[in-house]
XYZ file of C-alpha atoms in Angstrom:
759
model
C -112.926 69.932 71.838
C -112.066 73.538 71.647
C -115.005 75.822 71.714
C -115.445 78.514 69.214
C -117.198 81.711 68.923
C -120.335 83.632 69.096
C -121.902 83.988 65.680
C -124.568 86.527 66.216
C -125.537 88.914 68.928
C -128.784 90.557 68.034
C -131.044 92.874 69.917
C -133.892 90.803 71.186
C -135.987 93.598 72.527
C -135.898 97.315 72.336
C -136.977 97.653 75.922
C -134.744 96.774 78.865
C -134.463 97.568 82.546
C -131.678 97.188 85.074
C -131.661 93.672 86.518
C -134.568 92.689 84.329
C -132.688 91.811 81.174
C -133.310 88.459 79.496
C -130.451 86.676 77.748
C -131.572 83.984 75.343
C -129.479 81.850 73.097
C -128.754 78.585 71.358
C -125.833 76.127 71.518
C -125.046 74.249 68.308
C -122.326 72.088 66.774
C -120.283 73.999 64.209
C -119.833 71.031 61.907
C -123.444 70.303 61.124
C -125.455 72.819 63.188
C -126.810 70.002 65.347
C -128.478 71.257 68.512
C -126.440 70.572 71.647
C -128.638 69.769 74.606
C -127.658 69.777 78.261
C -124.930 72.375 77.877
C -124.560 74.474 81.012
C -124.436 78.263 80.672
C -123.248 80.179 83.723
C -123.391 83.964 83.976
C -120.857 85.741 86.130
C -120.054 84.178 89.482
C -122.536 81.340 89.176
C -125.692 82.678 90.768
C -127.460 82.790 87.441
C -127.151 79.638 85.366
C -129.201 77.350 83.156
C -128.985 74.390 80.748
C -129.754 74.182 77.074
C -132.869 72.185 76.206
C -133.221 69.371 73.660
C -133.201 71.955 70.853
C -130.105 73.713 72.198
C -132.022 76.780 73.459
C -131.403 78.428 76.813
C -132.643 81.473 78.712
C -131.195 83.510 81.563
C -133.549 85.906 83.331
C -133.166 88.811 85.758
C -129.791 89.804 84.356
C -128.480 93.211 85.417
C -126.845 95.543 82.962
C -123.067 95.151 83.063
C -120.027 93.156 81.951
C -119.843 89.421 82.695
C -117.747 86.311 82.274
C -119.973 83.681 80.627
C -118.950 80.039 81.033
C -120.277 77.276 78.786
C -119.781 73.550 79.355
C -120.891 70.551 77.386
C -120.228 66.872 78.049
C -116.885 65.795 76.635
C -115.881 69.315 75.646
C -113.449 71.825 76.993
C -114.913 74.642 78.990
C -115.556 77.898 77.100
C -115.254 81.240 78.825
C -115.722 84.690 77.324
C -116.198 88.191 78.604
C -118.946 90.433 77.244
C -121.056 93.434 78.075
C -124.847 93.151 78.286
C -126.945 96.313 78.136
C -130.297 94.989 76.919
C -132.171 91.850 76.073
C -129.858 89.768 73.952
C -129.821 86.624 71.849
C -126.543 84.707 71.654
C -125.691 81.871 69.297
C -122.797 79.765 70.581
C -121.176 77.591 68.000
C -118.775 74.814 68.975
C -116.094 73.338 66.821
C -113.075 71.043 67.121
C -109.585 72.511 66.835
C -110.698 76.110 67.157
C -108.935 78.929 68.885
C -110.360 82.191 70.093
C -108.309 85.152 68.955
C -110.651 87.913 69.899
C -113.714 87.592 71.982
C -116.933 87.055 70.095
C -115.966 88.135 66.600
C -112.830 86.440 65.327
C -111.987 82.773 65.119
C -109.420 80.618 63.491
C -108.953 76.874 63.247
C -106.113 75.230 65.114
C -104.060 72.297 63.853
C -105.499 72.909 60.449
C -102.440 71.255 58.951
C -103.217 67.909 60.507
C -103.875 65.699 57.497
C -107.568 65.535 56.818
C -107.210 62.076 55.320
C -105.501 60.724 58.432
C -107.227 59.535 61.553
C -106.500 61.940 64.389
C -107.851 62.371 67.879
C -107.842 65.416 70.101
C -107.781 65.235 73.880
C -109.406 68.260 75.420
C -108.187 69.956 78.572
C -111.022 68.437 80.567
C -109.878 64.917 79.671
C -106.244 65.807 80.408
C -107.298 67.118 83.823
C -108.925 63.773 84.549
C -105.494 62.171 84.173
C -103.603 64.828 86.118
C -100.562 63.537 87.961
C -99.887 60.888 85.297
C -97.093 60.846 82.715
C -97.779 61.924 79.135
C -97.860 58.288 78.026
C -100.517 57.452 80.614
C -102.577 60.495 79.642
C -102.926 59.399 76.008
C -103.047 55.614 76.357
C -106.840 55.715 76.460
C -106.891 56.566 72.735
C -107.735 53.577 70.560
C -104.621 52.183 68.867
C -102.261 53.867 71.361
C -100.288 51.781 73.871
C -97.386 52.414 76.201
C -93.968 50.814 76.279
C -93.034 50.972 79.925
C -90.017 50.619 82.134
C -91.719 50.098 85.449
C -94.711 52.137 86.486
C -93.186 55.598 86.259
C -91.563 55.678 82.809
C -93.559 55.181 79.648
C -93.219 55.964 75.956
C -96.257 56.186 73.682
C -96.725 53.519 71.003
C -98.975 53.927 67.937
C -99.883 50.917 65.825
C -97.000 48.865 67.235
C -94.344 51.564 66.626
C -92.655 53.733 69.234
C -89.453 55.584 70.115
C -87.661 56.919 67.033
C -90.809 56.563 64.921
C -93.053 58.904 66.953
C -92.457 62.616 67.198
C -93.764 64.582 70.144
C -94.335 68.106 68.874
C -94.496 70.784 71.558
C -95.829 74.069 70.141
C -94.555 73.259 66.653
C -91.155 71.701 67.463
C -90.093 68.154 68.260
C -89.083 67.643 71.886
C -85.299 67.203 71.827
C -83.944 64.928 74.503
C -81.908 61.769 74.713
C -85.116 60.005 73.855
C -83.645 57.022 72.035
C -83.765 54.841 75.147
C -86.780 52.694 75.839
C -86.737 53.946 79.445
C -86.423 57.641 78.501
C -89.795 59.257 79.104
C -90.643 62.433 77.135
C -89.418 65.552 78.961
C -92.890 67.033 79.223
C -94.881 68.344 82.159
C -98.486 67.336 81.289
C -99.777 70.073 83.606
C -98.430 72.670 81.154
C -100.328 71.240 78.161
C -103.739 72.552 77.140
C -104.698 70.090 74.414
C -103.184 67.044 72.739
C -103.765 65.863 69.180
C -102.677 62.357 68.189
C -102.153 61.907 64.448
C -102.170 58.189 63.704
C -100.245 57.452 60.534
C -97.293 58.630 58.490
C -98.759 61.911 57.283
C -97.458 64.514 59.708
C -94.941 65.653 57.115
C -95.074 69.274 58.165
C -93.239 68.376 61.347
C -90.842 65.537 60.588
C -90.274 62.259 58.756
C -89.492 60.671 62.118
C -93.241 60.531 62.679
C -93.683 57.282 60.737
C -96.128 55.938 63.280
C -97.692 59.278 64.001
C -97.204 62.521 65.817
C -98.377 63.773 69.181
C -99.065 67.492 69.041
C -98.967 69.370 72.346
C -100.313 72.903 72.453
C -100.306 75.561 75.114
C -103.484 77.398 75.853
C -103.673 80.683 74.018
C -103.144 83.693 76.200
C -106.321 85.077 77.790
C -108.599 87.531 76.076
C -109.528 89.669 79.062
C -107.478 91.647 81.564
C -108.723 90.050 84.755
C -106.549 87.611 86.675
C -107.814 84.052 86.421
C -106.275 80.708 87.092
C -106.665 77.196 88.382
C -105.195 74.844 90.962
C -104.803 71.113 90.265
C -104.280 68.421 92.879
C -103.930 64.652 92.488
C -103.305 62.168 95.300
C -102.487 58.499 94.619
C -102.849 55.950 97.449
C -100.497 53.314 95.956
C -97.081 54.955 96.148
C -98.475 57.904 98.153
C -97.991 60.149 95.160
C -98.949 63.818 95.442
C -99.151 66.189 92.474
C -99.871 69.917 92.519
C -100.091 72.572 89.848
C -101.003 76.269 89.938
C -101.713 78.475 86.904
C -102.306 82.242 86.850
C -103.049 84.369 83.796
C -104.312 87.813 82.880
C -103.494 91.116 81.234
C -102.608 94.666 82.195
C -105.355 97.155 83.006
C -103.877 99.965 80.923
C -103.069 97.762 77.956
C -105.383 95.878 75.635
C -102.638 93.979 73.864
C -100.284 92.556 76.522
C -101.191 89.183 78.109
C -99.347 86.792 80.429
C -99.503 83.353 82.060
C -97.339 81.607 84.693
C -97.568 77.972 85.764
C -95.757 75.673 88.185
C -96.092 72.070 89.310
C -94.521 69.602 91.738
C -94.939 65.823 92.101
C -93.465 63.343 94.548
C -94.079 59.585 94.847
C -92.622 56.670 96.797
C -92.375 52.940 96.164
C -95.447 51.459 94.544
C -96.799 48.046 95.508
C -97.970 44.987 93.638
C -100.669 42.857 95.302
C -97.909 40.945 97.109
C -94.778 43.108 97.530
C -93.310 46.574 97.202
C -91.477 47.615 94.042
C -88.414 48.858 95.854
C -86.747 52.035 94.567
C -89.580 53.070 92.228
C -90.143 56.489 93.757
C -89.945 59.666 91.694
C -89.873 63.423 92.007
C -90.632 65.920 89.264
C -91.433 69.578 88.835
C -91.824 72.231 86.228
C -92.494 75.872 85.620
C -93.451 77.920 82.584
C -93.918 81.585 81.677
C -95.802 82.907 78.635
C -95.848 86.529 77.498
C -97.681 87.812 74.462
C -98.761 90.819 72.463
C -101.891 90.524 70.334
C -102.884 93.086 67.744
C -105.133 92.951 64.737
C -102.145 92.493 62.376
C -99.928 90.192 64.405
C -99.437 87.971 67.450
C -96.035 87.702 69.158
C -95.408 85.271 72.011
C -92.392 84.407 74.143
C -92.369 81.372 76.426
C -89.933 79.547 78.676
C -90.406 76.109 80.223
C -88.343 74.131 82.702
C -88.928 70.508 83.682
C -86.948 68.117 85.868
C -87.379 64.469 86.824
C -85.675 62.176 89.335
C -86.865 58.621 89.057
C -85.681 55.419 90.692
C -85.010 52.224 88.756
C -86.387 48.994 90.225
C -83.653 47.654 92.499
C -84.299 44.072 91.430
C -83.603 44.832 87.744
C -79.846 45.242 88.252
C -78.417 41.749 88.825
C -74.892 40.838 89.957
C -74.100 37.705 87.922
C -75.476 35.446 85.199
C -76.720 32.816 87.651
C -78.737 35.376 89.593
C -80.012 36.886 86.328
C -81.420 33.528 85.228
C -82.984 33.103 88.669
C -84.430 36.627 88.540
C -86.360 35.755 85.378
C -88.308 33.094 87.253
C -88.674 34.527 90.761
C -92.091 35.454 92.078
C -90.533 38.377 93.935
C -87.621 40.498 92.636
C -84.223 40.550 94.295
C -83.556 43.398 96.735
C -87.245 43.824 97.596
C -87.723 45.672 100.901
C -90.695 44.963 103.182
C -91.579 48.618 103.831
C -92.619 51.678 101.864
C -90.085 54.434 101.252
C -89.873 57.769 99.453
C -86.104 57.446 99.200
C -84.578 57.195 95.724
C -81.380 55.151 95.745
C -79.093 53.976 92.957
C -79.851 53.099 90.222
C -81.771 56.221 89.268
C -82.064 58.876 86.549
C -81.938 62.647 86.735
C -83.197 64.720 83.794
C -83.519 68.493 83.322
C -85.015 70.142 80.250
C -85.173 73.825 79.264
C -87.257 75.167 76.369
C -87.307 78.726 75.018
C -89.771 79.624 72.263
C -90.222 82.904 70.369
C -92.910 83.092 67.700
C -94.367 85.836 65.538
C -97.476 85.433 63.384
C -98.165 88.148 60.836
C -101.630 88.420 59.294
C -100.984 89.448 55.680
C -103.413 90.713 53.096
C -103.301 87.226 51.690
C -102.447 84.511 54.151
C -100.394 84.280 57.322
C -96.659 84.099 57.911
C -95.322 82.487 61.088
C -91.663 82.719 62.132
C -90.485 80.727 65.144
C -87.199 80.238 66.967
C -86.824 77.413 69.487
C -83.960 76.511 71.816
C -83.808 73.376 73.941
C -81.214 72.155 76.438
C -81.483 68.686 77.910
C -79.225 67.235 80.599
C -79.417 63.557 81.544
C -77.581 61.707 84.299
C -77.896 57.997 85.042
C -76.488 56.563 88.263
C -75.342 52.966 88.548
C -75.768 50.970 91.753
C -72.267 49.602 91.542
C -70.357 52.795 90.913
C -68.671 53.663 94.192
C -68.297 57.402 93.567
C -71.105 59.947 93.456
C -70.446 60.568 89.773
C -73.062 59.333 87.333
C -72.322 56.435 85.004
C -73.877 58.345 82.106
C -73.895 62.152 81.775
C -75.208 63.562 78.492
C -75.826 67.148 77.430
C -77.898 68.020 74.382
C -78.437 71.472 72.889
C -80.751 72.128 69.984
C -81.376 75.325 67.986
C -84.397 75.237 65.696
C -85.949 77.721 63.304
C -89.051 77.486 61.149
C -90.849 79.703 58.636
C -94.365 78.774 57.588
C -96.679 80.527 55.142
C -100.347 79.546 55.052
C -102.938 80.738 52.607
C -106.418 79.801 51.474
C -107.734 80.526 47.967
C -111.360 79.566 47.702
C -111.364 75.799 48.227
C -107.598 75.447 47.949
C -105.529 75.660 51.126
C -101.795 75.230 51.380
C -98.766 75.556 53.631
C -95.235 76.057 52.427
C -92.326 76.273 54.796
C -88.805 75.488 55.836
C -87.274 74.085 59.038
C -83.679 74.126 60.204
C -82.306 72.085 63.089
C -78.895 72.052 64.744
C -78.399 69.488 67.511
C -75.257 68.631 69.445
C -74.932 65.971 72.112
C -71.808 65.439 74.185
C -70.722 63.296 77.126
C -69.269 64.820 80.236
C -65.496 64.100 80.064
C -65.086 63.938 83.839
C -66.552 60.424 84.028
C -63.546 58.712 82.426
C -65.699 55.835 81.185
C -66.564 54.627 77.711
C -69.917 56.266 76.909
C -72.936 54.358 75.649
C -73.603 57.076 73.035
C -70.767 58.982 71.308
C -70.578 62.752 70.978
C -72.265 63.899 67.801
C -73.428 66.905 65.777
C -76.503 66.828 63.546
C -77.624 69.519 61.069
C -80.842 69.229 59.116
C -82.725 71.466 56.697
C -86.197 70.510 55.523
C -88.536 72.329 53.108
C -92.133 71.099 52.913
C -95.382 71.682 51.075
C -98.809 70.717 52.453
C -101.910 71.151 50.333
C -105.628 70.396 50.586
C -108.445 71.004 48.110
C -112.177 70.690 48.686
C -114.405 69.436 45.918
C -118.033 69.002 46.903
C -117.975 66.372 49.668
C -114.354 65.370 49.115
C -111.196 66.923 50.555
C -107.961 65.884 48.841
C -104.605 66.056 50.642
C -101.060 66.137 49.337
C -97.865 66.446 51.380
C -94.219 66.655 50.276
C -91.117 66.953 52.444
C -87.403 66.814 51.698
C -84.746 66.458 54.410
C -81.022 66.943 53.934
C -79.197 65.793 57.027
C -75.523 65.722 58.088
C -74.409 63.623 61.055
C -70.922 63.628 62.519
C -70.017 61.331 65.457
C -66.854 61.224 67.538
C -65.645 58.468 69.860
C -62.613 56.467 70.941
C -61.978 52.922 69.713
C -58.930 51.262 71.320
C -57.573 54.723 72.190
C -57.938 55.850 68.550
C -60.279 58.752 67.764
C -62.978 57.842 65.264
C -64.947 60.548 63.457
C -67.446 58.922 61.070
C -69.718 61.196 59.019
C -73.001 60.498 57.317
C -75.180 62.354 54.812
C -78.832 61.425 54.477
C -81.327 62.492 51.825
C -84.952 61.782 52.560
C -87.878 62.505 50.255
C -91.302 61.700 51.685
C -94.825 62.187 50.440
C -98.407 61.354 51.252
C -101.705 61.580 49.372
C -105.222 60.961 50.541
C -108.799 62.082 50.709
C -111.644 62.569 53.149
C -115.067 61.814 51.676
C -118.397 62.445 53.355
C -120.310 59.552 51.807
C -123.577 60.203 53.630
C -124.693 62.602 56.327
C -122.692 62.022 59.528
C -120.412 59.602 57.686
C -116.773 60.030 56.684
C -114.356 57.821 54.769
C -110.655 58.619 54.995
C -107.923 57.037 52.902
C -104.206 57.808 53.031
C -101.141 56.466 51.228
C -97.677 57.536 52.392
C -94.056 56.858 51.506
C -91.665 58.013 54.235
C -87.906 57.784 54.763
C -86.213 58.566 58.039
C -82.536 58.711 58.928
C -81.243 56.227 61.511
C -80.773 57.729 64.970
C -77.436 57.869 66.742
C -78.281 54.951 69.065
C -79.209 52.742 66.117
C -75.810 53.476 64.568
C -73.351 53.773 67.436
C -74.707 52.717 70.857
C -72.181 50.407 72.454
C -72.294 49.389 76.082
C -74.409 49.168 79.190
C -77.651 51.121 79.147
C -78.146 51.560 82.884
C -81.739 52.674 82.911
C -82.790 49.794 80.673
C -80.559 47.314 82.544
C -79.310 45.974 79.201
C -76.296 46.043 76.918
C -77.123 47.654 73.555
C -75.086 47.775 70.351
C -75.748 49.731 67.167
C -74.781 49.049 63.571
C -73.014 51.888 61.707
C -73.880 50.341 58.304
C -77.637 50.750 58.774
C -79.235 52.921 56.072
C -82.409 54.996 55.984
C -85.564 53.298 57.137
C -88.227 53.313 54.410
C -91.934 52.846 54.926
C -94.862 52.395 52.547
C -98.051 52.939 54.534
C -101.717 52.473 53.698
C -104.465 53.487 56.134
C -108.163 54.092 55.937
C -111.002 54.736 58.352
C -114.775 54.756 58.325
C -116.574 57.022 60.777
C -120.230 57.468 61.600
C -120.991 60.160 64.149
C -124.305 61.601 65.272
C -123.929 64.016 68.184
C -125.501 62.842 71.425
C -126.479 59.539 69.780
C -123.717 57.318 68.459
C -120.131 57.470 67.213
C -118.355 54.552 65.497
C -114.906 54.396 63.883
C -113.123 51.472 62.219
C -109.522 52.069 61.110
C -107.547 49.320 59.332
C -103.932 49.917 58.210
C -100.979 48.172 56.570
C -97.293 49.180 56.783
C -94.443 47.708 54.744
C -90.850 48.484 55.766
C -88.030 48.095 53.261
C -85.461 48.509 56.032
C -87.067 48.092 59.470
C -84.588 48.915 62.270
C -85.265 46.715 65.269
C -83.631 46.204 68.657
C -83.259 42.417 68.743
C -82.719 40.432 71.934
C -79.716 38.092 71.725
C -79.577 34.636 73.272
C -76.515 35.353 75.400
C -76.139 37.492 78.514
C -72.952 39.387 79.332
C -71.220 39.692 82.661
C -69.565 43.072 83.278
C -67.949 44.683 86.305
C -71.393 46.231 86.935
C -73.276 42.948 86.783
C -74.914 40.566 84.297
C -77.232 41.963 81.642
C -79.177 40.796 78.575
C -77.793 41.921 75.202
C -79.722 43.730 72.417
C -78.391 44.465 68.915
C -79.851 46.823 66.303
C -80.580 45.060 63.025
C -82.351 46.046 59.802
C -84.670 43.826 57.764
C -87.823 43.827 55.670
C -90.937 43.843 57.836
C -94.669 44.395 57.808
C -97.071 45.633 60.482
C -100.813 45.610 60.051
C -103.919 45.773 62.201
C -107.024 47.776 62.940
C -108.575 49.983 65.625
C -112.244 50.057 66.481
C -114.028 52.468 68.774
C -117.671 53.106 69.570
C -119.783 55.266 71.858
C -123.539 55.072 71.939
C -126.292 56.451 74.142
C -128.105 53.325 75.275
C -130.572 55.297 77.410
C -130.746 59.079 77.745
C -127.490 60.027 79.501
C -126.204 56.454 79.790
C -123.323 55.893 77.365
C -121.711 52.569 76.372
C -118.075 52.854 75.295
C -116.162 50.133 73.470
C -112.683 50.078 71.988
C -110.308 47.433 70.772
C -107.219 47.035 68.603
C -105.146 44.269 67.104
C -101.568 44.602 65.821
C -99.530 42.018 63.889
C -95.825 42.412 63.090
C -93.583 40.108 61.081
C -89.914 40.120 60.062
C -90.156 39.109 56.395
C -86.500 38.115 56.106
C -86.636 35.348 58.696
C -90.418 34.921 59.133
C -90.069 35.759 62.820
C -92.584 37.778 64.829
C -91.485 41.288 65.737
C -90.827 41.981 69.392
C -92.814 44.441 71.506
C -96.038 44.090 69.553
C -99.003 44.872 71.852
C -101.376 42.066 72.774
C -105.015 42.142 71.645
C -107.352 43.910 74.046
C -110.993 44.864 74.490
C -112.325 47.619 76.726
C -115.963 48.135 77.719
C -117.310 50.917 79.913
C -120.642 52.373 80.964
C -120.810 56.083 81.722
C -123.781 57.861 83.277
C -124.001 61.644 83.476
C -126.605 63.570 85.436
C -127.076 66.961 87.108
C -127.700 67.570 90.823
C -129.065 71.085 91.041
C -126.385 73.171 89.318
C -123.701 70.497 89.664
C -122.630 68.057 86.930
C -122.047 64.431 87.969
C -120.586 61.459 86.144
C -120.115 57.783 87.041
C -118.155 55.278 84.956
C -117.420 51.563 85.343
C -115.123 49.758 82.919
C -113.572 46.363 82.256
C -110.354 45.841 80.287
C -109.498 42.412 78.880
C -105.961 41.828 77.624
C -105.118 38.530 75.954
C -101.749 36.797 76.138
C -99.367 37.803 73.347
C -98.819 34.508 71.560
C -97.081 35.982 68.490
C -93.686 36.534 70.073
C -90.178 36.218 68.572
C -88.688 32.734 68.510
C -86.341 33.592 71.366
C -87.054 35.268 74.669
C -85.828 34.637 78.196
C -89.344 33.952 79.473
C -92.745 33.319 77.940
C -95.066 36.237 77.349
C -97.221 36.990 80.420
C -100.679 35.460 80.610
C -103.769 37.474 79.785
C -105.603 39.415 82.457
C -108.781 41.333 83.252
C -108.915 44.633 85.117
C -111.956 46.272 86.689
C -111.843 50.066 86.913
C -114.315 52.724 88.080
C -114.545 56.477 88.534
C -117.018 58.979 89.925
C -116.759 62.729 89.700
C -118.346 65.975 88.777
C -118.159 69.716 88.746
C -119.456 71.880 91.576
C -120.191 75.511 90.894
C -119.643 77.928 93.763
C -120.023 81.670 94.050
C -116.734 82.693 92.463
C -115.178 79.405 91.472
C -115.910 75.949 90.113
C -114.511 72.705 91.504
C -113.875 69.634 89.367
C -113.369 66.445 91.353
C -112.884 62.791 90.517
C -112.321 59.646 92.554
C -110.825 56.864 90.449
C -110.117 53.222 91.280
C -107.915 51.123 88.980
C -107.388 47.372 89.257
C -110.129 47.202 91.882
C -109.791 43.428 92.321
C -106.054 43.790 93.090
C -105.184 41.398 90.255
C -101.601 40.133 89.933
C -100.432 40.410 86.330
C -97.537 41.342 84.076
C -97.626 43.518 80.982
C -95.853 42.282 77.841
C -94.950 45.873 76.924
C -93.223 46.506 80.261
C -89.444 45.882 80.213
C -89.666 44.991 83.906
C -91.991 42.092 83.214
C -88.880 39.914 83.446
C -88.554 40.796 87.113
C -91.796 42.020 88.682
C -95.600 42.288 88.555
C -97.564 45.443 87.770
C -98.909 47.522 90.656
C -102.065 46.454 92.475
C -105.124 48.513 93.324
C -104.695 52.241 92.815
C -107.028 54.890 94.270
C -106.719 58.438 92.942
C -108.419 61.643 94.057
C -108.213 64.556 91.645
C -109.482 68.077 92.081
C -109.262 71.247 90.036
C -110.401 74.678 91.116
C -110.964 77.329 88.454
C -111.087 80.906 89.590
């Protein structure tokens, strides 16, 4: 939750004295004006603090005349800080709202992510929740959302999955632009440093048309924190230590303004993570260490008529590939499928990263300008991204990588937003130029050919409120040119493709009764096939598999229906049920073949891209209820079913059914906030698998997890801490969505200590 603004500041008394001022106020929910109890309100450095009562009221006494930072916290919400001057007795109304951003302290507010489809189920992860997953990958951070899973390659690489779809069907949008990397591989994690992200919104469904038609399954919106509103230097330090794998993560953020300027603001951030081999209950996962780091700089000018921001981000990742996943011959490969312990397993822990491993570097430059017009807002943005990926093979004798790809992407967008009474609309245009080329010095046949892609996409997003109903309509057209270049038997091939995609969605959001919402959305979306689906041909080292595309594959087309029913009463109960159905006219799938191939680099399973008619349906259910005062029961579950309608075969990589239950108890100790949570996750065996696989799907399993933490307020700082224990019973199990399930178990017990100091 993003906090909002102060509605009213009224004189409460005409008489005041130094250090005898009384500050009263009320904390309410912006949506329905519900009183928010047990919110903490801290004045200045923490010596004067209080909590809101059951009616949302609070009172601070013995306040001296002066200027203060006021900090407000509420359970499950992101911390709010603002700077104000108090000269006399004052009454403050603090109103909280989702997706809000603070442009100017106290008086101005504007909604964020307002273009997220109102008729589509979406979830926002606040900074506080992201901090509780610090040190994890982006996929791990968001997997707690109902209906979201991870497709993993080991324990360090994961790609988010929404409603059984992942990879080319999910767009990760970082500050308005899709993250451009060689992200077609199942073992290619998004090039994102989670420490640099302030909030995450997950749009479940095919309605994120403002951003791309790739987002058939949904979009993951990552947003930076807006630059600070006061001139003082503030910041935070994050630390996470993991016992299994001896992983250490650190991040430092500083931000502020310039004393002689009211308009210039800045922020710098840096992070570093290092981990060694993780361990299952019975053996080490040799060569699963990783090292990553990132840095970012944000500069901005804010005036009443415009906001201009410039940012640069750099992220790198070195990650080992499980040694036992690269097998020398077909006999050993068959044996590896049935071994209890992978080949090449070492008895001792190590930080060393040997071949095979990946090295990825990603640069992002963003320049945006928002102009506040007499009617509406105009936002112009330029974005440049450069991604460099190297993959090293265990059997290549030289120090040269086996795969060396460079991708450059120039992107531009213009968006106009306006609101006329109950009618709100966005109209805009996006242009994208992406080139990807192999390093010629390798002298090997590349898995992916060189290619150039140009795309232009106008869009129109509209919403209209009528009484208790909000109607949505989205239209997007994409004209795309793709040119590939590769050698075939020493002959240069230069195939070219032109794709036309028209997509649309309609829906509504209806408040049937108080605290109740019904959403319904219908979408038709076309996306162009990606380069790997058309032209991949060879050994994919990181995935330890041979993959082959099909250049005759046409646009993938989806007809999607989704609905959700939500009942939410703040501080009481929240329930959501979200069924959906998706029909694909041309579903592009990576299908495992029955043969394995022996190459000079070893023996590997073979996957081919194929297109067919398919359907995917299921539902998500989530609930939170206060069973006794501050004791909360959480429940979530999801089922997904996928079928190839051409051959009546089950789709591969469909997540197994699961059920999660947790009890969370929150309580204060003096001025400190404490929280304890115990949870159980049950995952059933996936019995709806394709007709052919090398091994049966792993058996079901149960995991016991727990966490305890809180926030300690000190004189000039606050300290958030959390001790988390996952897989407490050290259960041996394998995950159907992990590509390494063919070779190894998941990791055993994991203990994590996280701290964050705000100053």
